[in-house]
Short mmCIF file of C-alpha atoms in Angstrom, two decimals:
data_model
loop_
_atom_site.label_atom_id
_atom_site.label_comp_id
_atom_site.label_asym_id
_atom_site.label_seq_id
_atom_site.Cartn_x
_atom_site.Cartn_y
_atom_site.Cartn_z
CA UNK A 1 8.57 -16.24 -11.02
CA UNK A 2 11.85 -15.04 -10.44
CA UNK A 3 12.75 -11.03 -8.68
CA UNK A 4 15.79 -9.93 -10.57
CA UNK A 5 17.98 -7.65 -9.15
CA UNK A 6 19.37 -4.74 -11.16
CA UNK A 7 22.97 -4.05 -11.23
CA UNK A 8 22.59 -0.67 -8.91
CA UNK A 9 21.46 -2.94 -6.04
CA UNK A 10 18.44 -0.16 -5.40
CA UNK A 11 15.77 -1.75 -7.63
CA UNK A 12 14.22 -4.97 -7.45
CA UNK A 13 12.69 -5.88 -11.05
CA UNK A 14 8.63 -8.10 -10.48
CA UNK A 15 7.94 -7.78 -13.70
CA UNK A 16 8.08 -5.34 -16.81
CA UNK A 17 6.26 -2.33 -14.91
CA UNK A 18 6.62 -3.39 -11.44
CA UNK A 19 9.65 -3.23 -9.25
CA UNK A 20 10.95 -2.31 -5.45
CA UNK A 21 12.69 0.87 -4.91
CA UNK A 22 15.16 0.25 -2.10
CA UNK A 23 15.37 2.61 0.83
CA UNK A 24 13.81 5.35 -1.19
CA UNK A 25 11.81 6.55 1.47
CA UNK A 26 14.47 6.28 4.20
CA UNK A 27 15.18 10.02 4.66
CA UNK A 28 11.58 10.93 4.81
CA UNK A 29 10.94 8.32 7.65
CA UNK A 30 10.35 9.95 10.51
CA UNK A 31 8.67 13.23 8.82
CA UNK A 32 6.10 10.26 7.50
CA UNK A 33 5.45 9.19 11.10
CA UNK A 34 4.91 12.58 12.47
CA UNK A 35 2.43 13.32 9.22
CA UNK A 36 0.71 9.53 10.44
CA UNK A 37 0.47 10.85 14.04
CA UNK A 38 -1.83 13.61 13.07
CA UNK A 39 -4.01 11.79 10.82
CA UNK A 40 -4.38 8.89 12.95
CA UNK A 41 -5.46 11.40 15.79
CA UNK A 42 -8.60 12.28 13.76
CA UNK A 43 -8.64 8.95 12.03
CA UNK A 44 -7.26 5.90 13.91
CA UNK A 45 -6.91 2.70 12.47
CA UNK A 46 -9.60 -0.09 12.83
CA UNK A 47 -9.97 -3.16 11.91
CA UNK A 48 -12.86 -3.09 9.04
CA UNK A 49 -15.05 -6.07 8.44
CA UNK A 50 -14.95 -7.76 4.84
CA UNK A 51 -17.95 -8.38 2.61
CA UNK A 52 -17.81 -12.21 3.87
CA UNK A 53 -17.89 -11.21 7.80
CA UNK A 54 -14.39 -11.99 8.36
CA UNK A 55 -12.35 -9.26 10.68
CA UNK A 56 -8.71 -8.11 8.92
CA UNK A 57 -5.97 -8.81 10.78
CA UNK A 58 -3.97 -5.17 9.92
CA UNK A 59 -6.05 -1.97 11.27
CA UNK A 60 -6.43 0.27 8.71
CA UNK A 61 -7.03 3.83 8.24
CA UNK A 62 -7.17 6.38 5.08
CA UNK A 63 -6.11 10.12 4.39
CA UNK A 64 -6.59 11.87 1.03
CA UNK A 65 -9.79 12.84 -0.95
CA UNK A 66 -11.17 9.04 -1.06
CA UNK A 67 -10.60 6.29 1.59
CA UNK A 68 -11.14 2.48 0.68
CA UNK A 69 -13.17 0.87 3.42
CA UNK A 70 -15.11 -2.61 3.06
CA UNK A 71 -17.72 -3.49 5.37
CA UNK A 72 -20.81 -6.64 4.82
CA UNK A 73 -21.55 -4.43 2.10
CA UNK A 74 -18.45 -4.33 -0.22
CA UNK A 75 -15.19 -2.96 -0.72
CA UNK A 76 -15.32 0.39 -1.73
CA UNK A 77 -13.85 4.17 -1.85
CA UNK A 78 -15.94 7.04 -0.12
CA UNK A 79 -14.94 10.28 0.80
CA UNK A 80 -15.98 10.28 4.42
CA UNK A 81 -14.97 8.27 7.26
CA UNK A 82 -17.79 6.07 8.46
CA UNK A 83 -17.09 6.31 11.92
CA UNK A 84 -17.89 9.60 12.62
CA UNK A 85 -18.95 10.91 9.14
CA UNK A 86 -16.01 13.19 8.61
CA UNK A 87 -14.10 13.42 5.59
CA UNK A 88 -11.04 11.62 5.38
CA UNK A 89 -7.66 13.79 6.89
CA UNK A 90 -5.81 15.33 3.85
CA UNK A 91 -3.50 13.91 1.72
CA UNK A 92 -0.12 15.68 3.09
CA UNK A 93 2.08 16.94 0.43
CA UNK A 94 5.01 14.75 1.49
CA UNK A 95 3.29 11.60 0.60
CA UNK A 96 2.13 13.06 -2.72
CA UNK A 97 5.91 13.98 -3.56
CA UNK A 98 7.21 11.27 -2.61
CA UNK A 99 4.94 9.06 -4.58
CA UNK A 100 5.01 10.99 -7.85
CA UNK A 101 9.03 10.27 -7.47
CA UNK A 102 8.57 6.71 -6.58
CA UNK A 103 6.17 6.06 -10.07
CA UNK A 104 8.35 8.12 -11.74
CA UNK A 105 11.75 6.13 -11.27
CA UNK A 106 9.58 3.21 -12.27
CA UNK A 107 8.66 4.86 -15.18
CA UNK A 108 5.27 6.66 -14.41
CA UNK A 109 4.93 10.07 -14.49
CA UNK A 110 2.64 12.46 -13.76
CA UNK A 111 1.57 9.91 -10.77
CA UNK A 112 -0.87 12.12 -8.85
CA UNK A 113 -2.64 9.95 -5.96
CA UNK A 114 -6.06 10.84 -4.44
CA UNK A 115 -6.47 8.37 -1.52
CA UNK A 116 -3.57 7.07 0.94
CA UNK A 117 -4.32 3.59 2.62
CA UNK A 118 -2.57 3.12 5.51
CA UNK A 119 -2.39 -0.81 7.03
CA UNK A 120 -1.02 -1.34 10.39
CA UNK A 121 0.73 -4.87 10.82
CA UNK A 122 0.80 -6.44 14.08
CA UNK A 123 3.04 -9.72 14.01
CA UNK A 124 1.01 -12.19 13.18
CA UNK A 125 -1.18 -10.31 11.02
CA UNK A 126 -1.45 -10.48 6.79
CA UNK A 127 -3.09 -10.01 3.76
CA UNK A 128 -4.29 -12.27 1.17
CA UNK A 129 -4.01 -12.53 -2.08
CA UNK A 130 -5.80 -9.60 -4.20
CA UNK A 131 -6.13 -7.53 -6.73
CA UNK A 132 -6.40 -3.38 -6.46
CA UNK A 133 -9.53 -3.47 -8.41
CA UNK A 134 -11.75 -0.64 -7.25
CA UNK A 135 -10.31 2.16 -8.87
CA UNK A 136 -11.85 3.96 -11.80
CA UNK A 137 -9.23 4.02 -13.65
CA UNK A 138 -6.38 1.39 -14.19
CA UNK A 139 -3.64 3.58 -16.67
CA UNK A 140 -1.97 5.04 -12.88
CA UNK A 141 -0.14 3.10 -11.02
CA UNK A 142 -0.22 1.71 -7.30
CA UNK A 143 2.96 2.91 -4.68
CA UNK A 144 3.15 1.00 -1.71
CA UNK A 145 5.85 2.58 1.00
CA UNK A 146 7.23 0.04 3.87
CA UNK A 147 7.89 1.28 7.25
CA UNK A 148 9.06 -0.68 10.36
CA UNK A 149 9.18 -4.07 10.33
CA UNK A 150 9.83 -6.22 7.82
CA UNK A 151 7.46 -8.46 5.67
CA UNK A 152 7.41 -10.57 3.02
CA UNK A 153 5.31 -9.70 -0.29
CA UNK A 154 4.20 -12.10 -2.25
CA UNK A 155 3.44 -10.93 -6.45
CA UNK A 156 1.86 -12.81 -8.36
CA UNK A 157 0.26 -12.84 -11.56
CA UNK A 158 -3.34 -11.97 -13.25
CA UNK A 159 -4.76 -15.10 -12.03
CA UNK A 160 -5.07 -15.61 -8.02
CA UNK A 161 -2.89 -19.56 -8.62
CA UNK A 162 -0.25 -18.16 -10.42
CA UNK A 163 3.15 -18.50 -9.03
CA UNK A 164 4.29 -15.60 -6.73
CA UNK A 165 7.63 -14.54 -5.97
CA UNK A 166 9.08 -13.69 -2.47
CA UNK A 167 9.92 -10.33 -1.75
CA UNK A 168 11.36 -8.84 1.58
CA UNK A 169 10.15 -5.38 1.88
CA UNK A 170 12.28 -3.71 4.43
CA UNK A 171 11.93 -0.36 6.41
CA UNK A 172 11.79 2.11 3.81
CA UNK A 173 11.07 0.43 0.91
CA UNK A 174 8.78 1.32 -2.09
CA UNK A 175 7.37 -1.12 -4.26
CA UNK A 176 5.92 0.19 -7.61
CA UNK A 177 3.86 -1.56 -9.96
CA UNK A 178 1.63 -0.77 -13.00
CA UNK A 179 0.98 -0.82 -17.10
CA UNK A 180 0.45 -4.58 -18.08
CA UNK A 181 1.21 -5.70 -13.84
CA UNK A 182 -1.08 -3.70 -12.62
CA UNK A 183 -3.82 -6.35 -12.08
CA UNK A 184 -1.62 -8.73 -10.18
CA UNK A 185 -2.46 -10.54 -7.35
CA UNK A 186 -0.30 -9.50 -4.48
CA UNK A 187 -0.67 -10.04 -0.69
CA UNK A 188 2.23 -10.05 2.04
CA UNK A 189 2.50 -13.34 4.80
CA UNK A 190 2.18 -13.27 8.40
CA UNK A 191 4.41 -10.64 9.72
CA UNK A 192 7.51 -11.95 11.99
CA UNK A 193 7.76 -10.73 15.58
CA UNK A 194 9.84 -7.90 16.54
CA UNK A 195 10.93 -4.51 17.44
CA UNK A 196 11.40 -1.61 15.03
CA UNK A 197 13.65 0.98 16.74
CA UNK A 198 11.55 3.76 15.32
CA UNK A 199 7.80 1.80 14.33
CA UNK A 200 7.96 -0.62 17.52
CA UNK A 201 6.67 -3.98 17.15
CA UNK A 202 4.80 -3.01 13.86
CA UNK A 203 5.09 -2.49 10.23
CA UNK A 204 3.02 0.26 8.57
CA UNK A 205 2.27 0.33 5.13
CA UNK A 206 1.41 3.26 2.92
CA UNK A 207 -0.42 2.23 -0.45
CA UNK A 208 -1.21 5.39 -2.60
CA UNK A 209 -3.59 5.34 -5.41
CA UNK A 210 -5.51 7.51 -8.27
CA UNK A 211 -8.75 6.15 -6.85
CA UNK A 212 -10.95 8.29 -8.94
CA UNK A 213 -11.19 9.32 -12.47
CA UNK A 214 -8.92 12.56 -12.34
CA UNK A 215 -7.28 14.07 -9.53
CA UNK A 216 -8.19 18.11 -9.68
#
């Protein structure tokens, strides 16, 4: 599988509902790290535990109505934090505008997310090949906003061996992808060492989602 690049030099095709938006969220960078410095105070990031005992590399964290969490129990969505029982920090209305316009250039409107993942990326650290499976409802679409560092995503197809294409997701980058893609396997490599003059030696990734049936 092949990324084609669309004649405006902004948008990055994956597949028929699925593309990177280039530098779209450059000039709401460092109002989206302020907004992260306030939810991480109540809710900093941790490295959670998957259902086969294995520690994630990226420390993750959650603001919105519903968080996704996985512990020896499952991957799942709850409305509290289970560290201290709280609910989640709120979704800030940035992220939700700035979302809605991402699915919307890619051909989704009316995106309205309910839950905010947020995965911190030391070098070194990656994710796998997976699916966004434990959402209610499949019809809206996933946003996932790139900050700092850069990585490499890898998107792949329905099946986990399909072929994936290459992707560099840079520093303000969204990647959008839904309809008939939205059941691909994705995952990003081991993240490069280096220094981000406004993230550090990081990359921080925002994935926003309609986790439950119907956003009120």
């Amino acid at each position: 599988m092949q990324a084609d690049l669309f004649a405006d030099d902004h948008r990055i095709a994956l597949g028929p509902h699925a593309c990177v938006l280039r530098g779209l969220a450059l000039p709401w960078a460092e109002a989206i790290l302020q907004a992260l410095a306030d939810i991480e105070a109540g809710a900093p990031p941790r490295q959670m535990i998957t259902p086969g005992g294995f520690t994630m590399s990226a420390a993750i964290t959650n603001c919105g109505a519903l968080g996704w969490t996985t512990d020896r129990q499952g991957y799942r969505y709850r409305p509290d934090d289970p560290q201290n029982g709280q609910a989640w920090p709120p979704l800030p209305a940035l992220f939700s505008r700035l979302a809605a316009d991402a699915a919307a250039r890619a051909g989704f409107d009316g995106f309205r997310p309910d839950a905010c993942l947020i995965n911190h990326y030391a070098p070194g650290a990656r994710m796998s090949l997976h699916q966004d499976s434990n959402e209610q409802d499949f019809t809206a679409p996933i946003v996932s906003v790139s900050l700092g560092l850069p990585a490499v995503f890898l998107f792949g197809g329905l099946r986990r061996d399909d072929r994936t294409a290459r992707v560099l997701l840079q520093h303000g980058d969204i990647a959008v992808w839904g309809g008939a893609d939205r059941l691909r396997f994705h995952g990003v490599l081991p993240l490069a060492d280096g220094r981000h003059p406004l993230v550090g030696r990081q990359r921080i990734n925002l994935t926003l989602r309609q986790a439950g049936h119907q956003v009120k």
